[in-house]
mmCIF file of N, CA and C in Angstrom:
data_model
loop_
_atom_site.group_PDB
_atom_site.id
_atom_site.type_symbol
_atom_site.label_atom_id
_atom_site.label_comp_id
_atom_site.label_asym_id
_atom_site.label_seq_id
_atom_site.Cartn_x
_atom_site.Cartn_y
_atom_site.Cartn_z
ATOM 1 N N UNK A 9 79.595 118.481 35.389
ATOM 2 C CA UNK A 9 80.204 119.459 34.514
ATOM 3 C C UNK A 9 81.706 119.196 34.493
ATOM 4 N N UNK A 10 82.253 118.681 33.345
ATOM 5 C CA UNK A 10 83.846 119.061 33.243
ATOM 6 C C UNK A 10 84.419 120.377 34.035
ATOM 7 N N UNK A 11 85.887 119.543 34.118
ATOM 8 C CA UNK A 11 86.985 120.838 34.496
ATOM 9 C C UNK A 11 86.707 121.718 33.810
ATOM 10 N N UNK A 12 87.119 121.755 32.271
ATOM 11 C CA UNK A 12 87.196 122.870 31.092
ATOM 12 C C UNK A 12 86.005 123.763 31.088
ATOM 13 N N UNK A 13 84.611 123.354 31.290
ATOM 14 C CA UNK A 13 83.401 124.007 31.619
ATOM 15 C C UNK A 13 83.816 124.346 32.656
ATOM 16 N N UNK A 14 83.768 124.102 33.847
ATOM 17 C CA UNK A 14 83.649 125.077 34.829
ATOM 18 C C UNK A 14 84.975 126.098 34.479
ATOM 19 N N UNK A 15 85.936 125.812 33.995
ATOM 20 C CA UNK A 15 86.666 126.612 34.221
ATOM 21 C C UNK A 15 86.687 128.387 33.321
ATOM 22 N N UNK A 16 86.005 127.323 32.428
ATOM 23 C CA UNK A 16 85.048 128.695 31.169
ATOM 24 C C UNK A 16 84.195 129.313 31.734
ATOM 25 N N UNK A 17 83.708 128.683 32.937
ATOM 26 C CA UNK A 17 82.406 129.442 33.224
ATOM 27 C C UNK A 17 82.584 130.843 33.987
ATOM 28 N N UNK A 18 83.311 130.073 34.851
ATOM 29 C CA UNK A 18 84.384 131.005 35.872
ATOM 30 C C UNK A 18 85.166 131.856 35.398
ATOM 31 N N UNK A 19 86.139 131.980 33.758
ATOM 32 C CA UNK A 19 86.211 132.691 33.681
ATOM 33 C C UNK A 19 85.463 134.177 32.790
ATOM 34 N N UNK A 20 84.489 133.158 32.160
ATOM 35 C CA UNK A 20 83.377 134.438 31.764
ATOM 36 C C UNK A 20 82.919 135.167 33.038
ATOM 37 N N UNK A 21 82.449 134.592 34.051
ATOM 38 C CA UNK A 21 81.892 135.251 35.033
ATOM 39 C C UNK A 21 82.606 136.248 35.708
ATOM 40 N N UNK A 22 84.393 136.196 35.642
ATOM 41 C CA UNK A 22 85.429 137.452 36.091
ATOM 42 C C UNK A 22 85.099 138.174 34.918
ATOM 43 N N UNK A 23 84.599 138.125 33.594
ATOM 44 C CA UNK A 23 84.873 139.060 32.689
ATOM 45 C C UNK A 23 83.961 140.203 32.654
ATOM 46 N N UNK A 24 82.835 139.116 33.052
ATOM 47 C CA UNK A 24 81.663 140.201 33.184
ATOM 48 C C UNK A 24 81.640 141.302 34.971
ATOM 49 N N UNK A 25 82.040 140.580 35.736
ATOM 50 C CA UNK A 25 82.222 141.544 36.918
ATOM 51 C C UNK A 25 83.624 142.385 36.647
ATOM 52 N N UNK A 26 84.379 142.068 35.817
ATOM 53 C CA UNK A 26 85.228 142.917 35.290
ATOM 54 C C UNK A 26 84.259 144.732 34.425
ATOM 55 N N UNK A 27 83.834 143.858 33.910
ATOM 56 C CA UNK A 27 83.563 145.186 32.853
ATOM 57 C C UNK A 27 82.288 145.830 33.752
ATOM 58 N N UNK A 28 81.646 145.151 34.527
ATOM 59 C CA UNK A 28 80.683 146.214 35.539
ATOM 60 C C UNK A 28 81.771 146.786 36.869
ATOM 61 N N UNK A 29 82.405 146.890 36.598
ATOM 62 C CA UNK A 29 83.311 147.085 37.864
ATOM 63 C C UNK A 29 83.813 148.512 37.442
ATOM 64 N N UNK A 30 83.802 148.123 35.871
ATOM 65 C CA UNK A 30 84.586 149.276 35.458
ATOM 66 C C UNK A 30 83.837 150.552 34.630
ATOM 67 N N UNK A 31 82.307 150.092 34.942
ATOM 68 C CA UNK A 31 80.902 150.665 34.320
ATOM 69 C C UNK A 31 80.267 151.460 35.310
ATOM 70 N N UNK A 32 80.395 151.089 36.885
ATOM 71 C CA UNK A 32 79.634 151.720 38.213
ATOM 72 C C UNK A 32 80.644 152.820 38.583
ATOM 73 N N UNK A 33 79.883 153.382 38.908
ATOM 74 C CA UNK A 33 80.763 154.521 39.925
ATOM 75 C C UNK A 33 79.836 154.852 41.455
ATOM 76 N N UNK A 34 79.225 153.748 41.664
ATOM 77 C CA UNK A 34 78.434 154.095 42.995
ATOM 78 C C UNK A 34 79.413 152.954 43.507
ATOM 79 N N UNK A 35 79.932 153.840 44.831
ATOM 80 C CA UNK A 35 81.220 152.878 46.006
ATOM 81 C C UNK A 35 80.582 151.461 46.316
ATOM 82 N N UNK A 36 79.184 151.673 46.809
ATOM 83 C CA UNK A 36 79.128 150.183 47.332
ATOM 84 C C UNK A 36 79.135 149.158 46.264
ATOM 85 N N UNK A 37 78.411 149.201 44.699
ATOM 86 C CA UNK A 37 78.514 148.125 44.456
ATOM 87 C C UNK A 37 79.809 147.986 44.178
ATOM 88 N N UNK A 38 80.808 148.956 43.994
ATOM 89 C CA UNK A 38 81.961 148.958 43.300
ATOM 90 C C UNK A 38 82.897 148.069 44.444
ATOM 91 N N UNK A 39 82.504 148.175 45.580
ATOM 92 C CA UNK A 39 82.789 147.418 46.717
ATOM 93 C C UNK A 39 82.585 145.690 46.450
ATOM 94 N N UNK A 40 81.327 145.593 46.396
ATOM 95 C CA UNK A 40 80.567 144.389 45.777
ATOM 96 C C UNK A 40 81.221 143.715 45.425
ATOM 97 N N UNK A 41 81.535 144.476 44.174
ATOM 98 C CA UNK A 41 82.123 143.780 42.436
ATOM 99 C C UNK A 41 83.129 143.441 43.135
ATOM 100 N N UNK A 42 84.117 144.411 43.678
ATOM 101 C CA UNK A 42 85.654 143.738 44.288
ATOM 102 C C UNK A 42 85.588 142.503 44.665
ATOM 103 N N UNK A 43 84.910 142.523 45.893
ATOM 104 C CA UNK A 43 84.850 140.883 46.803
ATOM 105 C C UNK A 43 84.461 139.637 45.939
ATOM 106 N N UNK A 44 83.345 140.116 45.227
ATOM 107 C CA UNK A 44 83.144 138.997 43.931
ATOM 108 C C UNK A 44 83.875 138.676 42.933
ATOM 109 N N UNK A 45 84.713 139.422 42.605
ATOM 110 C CA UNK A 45 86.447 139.532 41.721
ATOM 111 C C UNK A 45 86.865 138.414 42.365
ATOM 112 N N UNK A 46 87.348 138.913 43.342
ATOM 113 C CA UNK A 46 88.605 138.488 44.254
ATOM 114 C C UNK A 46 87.538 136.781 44.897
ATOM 115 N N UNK A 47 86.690 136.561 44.906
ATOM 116 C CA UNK A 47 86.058 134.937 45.321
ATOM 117 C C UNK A 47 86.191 134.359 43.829
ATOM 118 N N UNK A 48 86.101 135.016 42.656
ATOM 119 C CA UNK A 48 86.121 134.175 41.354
ATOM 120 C C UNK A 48 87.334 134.050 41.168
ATOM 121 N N UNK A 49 87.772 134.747 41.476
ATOM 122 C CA UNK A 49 89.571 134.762 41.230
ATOM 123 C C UNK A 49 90.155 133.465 42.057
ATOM 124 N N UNK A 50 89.892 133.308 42.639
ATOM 125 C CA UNK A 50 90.375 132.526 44.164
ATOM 126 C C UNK A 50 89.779 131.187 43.524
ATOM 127 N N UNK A 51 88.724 131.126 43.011
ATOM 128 C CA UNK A 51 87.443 129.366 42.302
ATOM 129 C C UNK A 51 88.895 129.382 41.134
ATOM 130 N N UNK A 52 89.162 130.254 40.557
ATOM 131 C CA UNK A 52 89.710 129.815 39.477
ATOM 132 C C UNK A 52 91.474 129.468 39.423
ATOM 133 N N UNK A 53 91.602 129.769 40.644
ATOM 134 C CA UNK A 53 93.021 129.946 41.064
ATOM 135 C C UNK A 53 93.032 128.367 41.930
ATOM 136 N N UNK A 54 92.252 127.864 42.215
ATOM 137 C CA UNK A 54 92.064 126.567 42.422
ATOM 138 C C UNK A 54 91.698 125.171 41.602
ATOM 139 N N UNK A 55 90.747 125.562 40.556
ATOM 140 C CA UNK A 55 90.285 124.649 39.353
ATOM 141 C C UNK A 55 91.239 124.971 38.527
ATOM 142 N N UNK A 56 92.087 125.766 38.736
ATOM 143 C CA UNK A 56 93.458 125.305 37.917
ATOM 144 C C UNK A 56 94.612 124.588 38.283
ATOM 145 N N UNK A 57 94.578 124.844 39.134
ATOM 146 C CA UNK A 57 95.148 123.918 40.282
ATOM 147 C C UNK A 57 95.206 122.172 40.466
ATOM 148 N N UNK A 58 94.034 122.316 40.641
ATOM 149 C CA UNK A 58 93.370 120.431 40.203
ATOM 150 C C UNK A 58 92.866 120.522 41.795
ATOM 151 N N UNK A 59 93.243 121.386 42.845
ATOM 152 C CA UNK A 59 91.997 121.128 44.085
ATOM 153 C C UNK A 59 91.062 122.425 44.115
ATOM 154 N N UNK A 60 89.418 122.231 44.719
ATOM 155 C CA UNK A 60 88.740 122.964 44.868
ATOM 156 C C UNK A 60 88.472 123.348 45.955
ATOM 157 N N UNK A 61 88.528 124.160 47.122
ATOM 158 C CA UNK A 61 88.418 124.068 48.162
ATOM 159 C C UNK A 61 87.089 124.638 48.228
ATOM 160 N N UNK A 62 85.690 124.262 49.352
ATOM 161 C CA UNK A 62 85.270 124.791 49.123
ATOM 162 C C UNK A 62 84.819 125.524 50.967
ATOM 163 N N UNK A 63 84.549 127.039 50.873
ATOM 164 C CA UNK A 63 84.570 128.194 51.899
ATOM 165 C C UNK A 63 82.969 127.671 52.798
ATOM 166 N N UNK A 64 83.260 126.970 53.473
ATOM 167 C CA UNK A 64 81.462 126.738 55.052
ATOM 168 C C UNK A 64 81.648 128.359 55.380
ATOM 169 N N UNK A 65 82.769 129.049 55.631
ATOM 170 C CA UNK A 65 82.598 129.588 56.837
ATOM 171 C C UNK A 65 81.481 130.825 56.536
ATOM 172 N N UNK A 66 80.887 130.852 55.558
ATOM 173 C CA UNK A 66 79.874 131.652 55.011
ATOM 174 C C UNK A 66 78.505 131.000 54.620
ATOM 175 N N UNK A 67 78.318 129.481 55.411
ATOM 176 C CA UNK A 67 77.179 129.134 55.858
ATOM 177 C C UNK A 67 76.659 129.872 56.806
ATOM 178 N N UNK A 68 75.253 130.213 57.164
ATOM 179 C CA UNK A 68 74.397 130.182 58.270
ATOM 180 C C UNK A 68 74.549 129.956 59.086
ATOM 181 N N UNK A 69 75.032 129.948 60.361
ATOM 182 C CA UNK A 69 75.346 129.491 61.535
ATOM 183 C C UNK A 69 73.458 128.892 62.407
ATOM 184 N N UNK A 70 73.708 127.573 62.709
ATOM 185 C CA UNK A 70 72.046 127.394 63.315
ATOM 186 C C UNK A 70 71.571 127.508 64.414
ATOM 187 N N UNK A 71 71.244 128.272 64.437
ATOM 188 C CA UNK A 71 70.536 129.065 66.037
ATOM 189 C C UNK A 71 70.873 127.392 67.537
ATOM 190 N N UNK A 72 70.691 126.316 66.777
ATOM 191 C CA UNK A 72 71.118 125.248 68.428
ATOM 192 C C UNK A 72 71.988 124.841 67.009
ATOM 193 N N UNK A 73 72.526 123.783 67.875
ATOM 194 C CA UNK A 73 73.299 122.728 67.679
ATOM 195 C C UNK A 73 72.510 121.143 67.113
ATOM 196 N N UNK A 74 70.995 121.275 66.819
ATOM 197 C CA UNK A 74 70.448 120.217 66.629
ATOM 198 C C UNK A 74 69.156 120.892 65.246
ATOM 199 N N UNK A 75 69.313 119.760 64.764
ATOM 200 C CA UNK A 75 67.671 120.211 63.585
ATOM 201 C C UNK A 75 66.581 120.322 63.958
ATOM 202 N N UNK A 76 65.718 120.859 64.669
ATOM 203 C CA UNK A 76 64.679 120.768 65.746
ATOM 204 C C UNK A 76 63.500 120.421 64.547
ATOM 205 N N UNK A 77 62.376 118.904 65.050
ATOM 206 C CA UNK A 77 61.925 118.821 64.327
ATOM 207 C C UNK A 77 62.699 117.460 63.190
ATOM 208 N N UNK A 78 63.644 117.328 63.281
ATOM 209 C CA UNK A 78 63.892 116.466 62.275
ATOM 210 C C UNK A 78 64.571 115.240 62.890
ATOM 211 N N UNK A 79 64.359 114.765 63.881
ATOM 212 C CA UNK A 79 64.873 113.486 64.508
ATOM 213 C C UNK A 79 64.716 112.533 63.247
ATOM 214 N N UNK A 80 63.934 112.106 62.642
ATOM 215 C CA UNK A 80 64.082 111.023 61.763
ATOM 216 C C UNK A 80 65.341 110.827 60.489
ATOM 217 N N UNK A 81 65.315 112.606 60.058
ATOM 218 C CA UNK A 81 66.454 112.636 58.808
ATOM 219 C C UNK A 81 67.825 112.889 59.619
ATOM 220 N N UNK A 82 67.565 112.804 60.563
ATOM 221 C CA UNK A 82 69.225 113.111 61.451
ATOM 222 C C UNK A 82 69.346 111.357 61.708
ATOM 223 N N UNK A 83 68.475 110.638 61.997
ATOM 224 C CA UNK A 83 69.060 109.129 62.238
ATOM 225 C C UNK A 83 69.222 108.534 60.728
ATOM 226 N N UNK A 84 68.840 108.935 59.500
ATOM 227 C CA UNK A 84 69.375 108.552 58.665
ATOM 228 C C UNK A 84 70.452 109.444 58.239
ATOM 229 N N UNK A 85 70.425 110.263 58.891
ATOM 230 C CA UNK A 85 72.122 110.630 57.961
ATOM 231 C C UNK A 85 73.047 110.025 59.192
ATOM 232 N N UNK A 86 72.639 110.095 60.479
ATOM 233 C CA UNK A 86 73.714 109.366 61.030
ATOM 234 C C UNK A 86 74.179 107.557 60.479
ATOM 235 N N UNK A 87 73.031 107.320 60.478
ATOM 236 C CA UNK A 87 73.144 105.907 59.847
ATOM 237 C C UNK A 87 73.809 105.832 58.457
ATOM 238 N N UNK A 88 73.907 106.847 57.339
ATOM 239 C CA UNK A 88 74.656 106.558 56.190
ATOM 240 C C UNK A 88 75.627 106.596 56.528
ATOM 241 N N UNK A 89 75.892 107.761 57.695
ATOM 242 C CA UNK A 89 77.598 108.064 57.844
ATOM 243 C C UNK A 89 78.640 107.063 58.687
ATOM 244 N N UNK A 90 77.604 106.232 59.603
ATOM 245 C CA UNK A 90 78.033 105.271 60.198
ATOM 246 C C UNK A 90 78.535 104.047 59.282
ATOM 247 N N UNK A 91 77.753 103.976 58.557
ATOM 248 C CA UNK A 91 77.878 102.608 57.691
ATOM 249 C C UNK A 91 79.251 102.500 56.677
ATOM 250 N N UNK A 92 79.486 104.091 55.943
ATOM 251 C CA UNK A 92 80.919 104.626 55.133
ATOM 252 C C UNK A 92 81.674 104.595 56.348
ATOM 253 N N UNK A 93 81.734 104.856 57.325
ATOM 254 C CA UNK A 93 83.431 104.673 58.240
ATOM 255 C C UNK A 93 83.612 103.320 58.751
#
């Protein structure tokens, strides 16, 4: 997807949590809508920018430190990653 697309997309998507923001009167989603404002605001305050940063710290955290079960796709991703450095 182009810059210009995403950047349309992103900002239709503030327009519309704009106008439900300003449609609810129940606190939590009105809560909601804020935080989702303020993360589109922030995508678009960056893709204008020319860098995208993008937020892990709202990944899943994984119960160990290992993929349990997946020894085989962990030696190929170690092996792609070995081979690029």
């Amino acid at each position: 997807m182009a810059k210009e697309e995403s950047k349309q997309i992103l900002q239709e998507k503030l327009e519309f949590l704009l106008a439900e923001q300003a449609k609810t009167a129940n606190p939590l989603q009105k809560f909601e809508l804020k935080k989702a404002i303020e993360e589109v605001e922030d995508q678009l305050k960056h893709c204008t920018s020319g860098t995208f940063d993008i937020d892990l710290s709202r990944l899943p955290k994984p119960a160990t430190n290992q993929f349990i079960g997946r020894s085989d796709e962990l030696a190929t991703l170690h092996q792609a990653f070995n081979k690029r450095a």
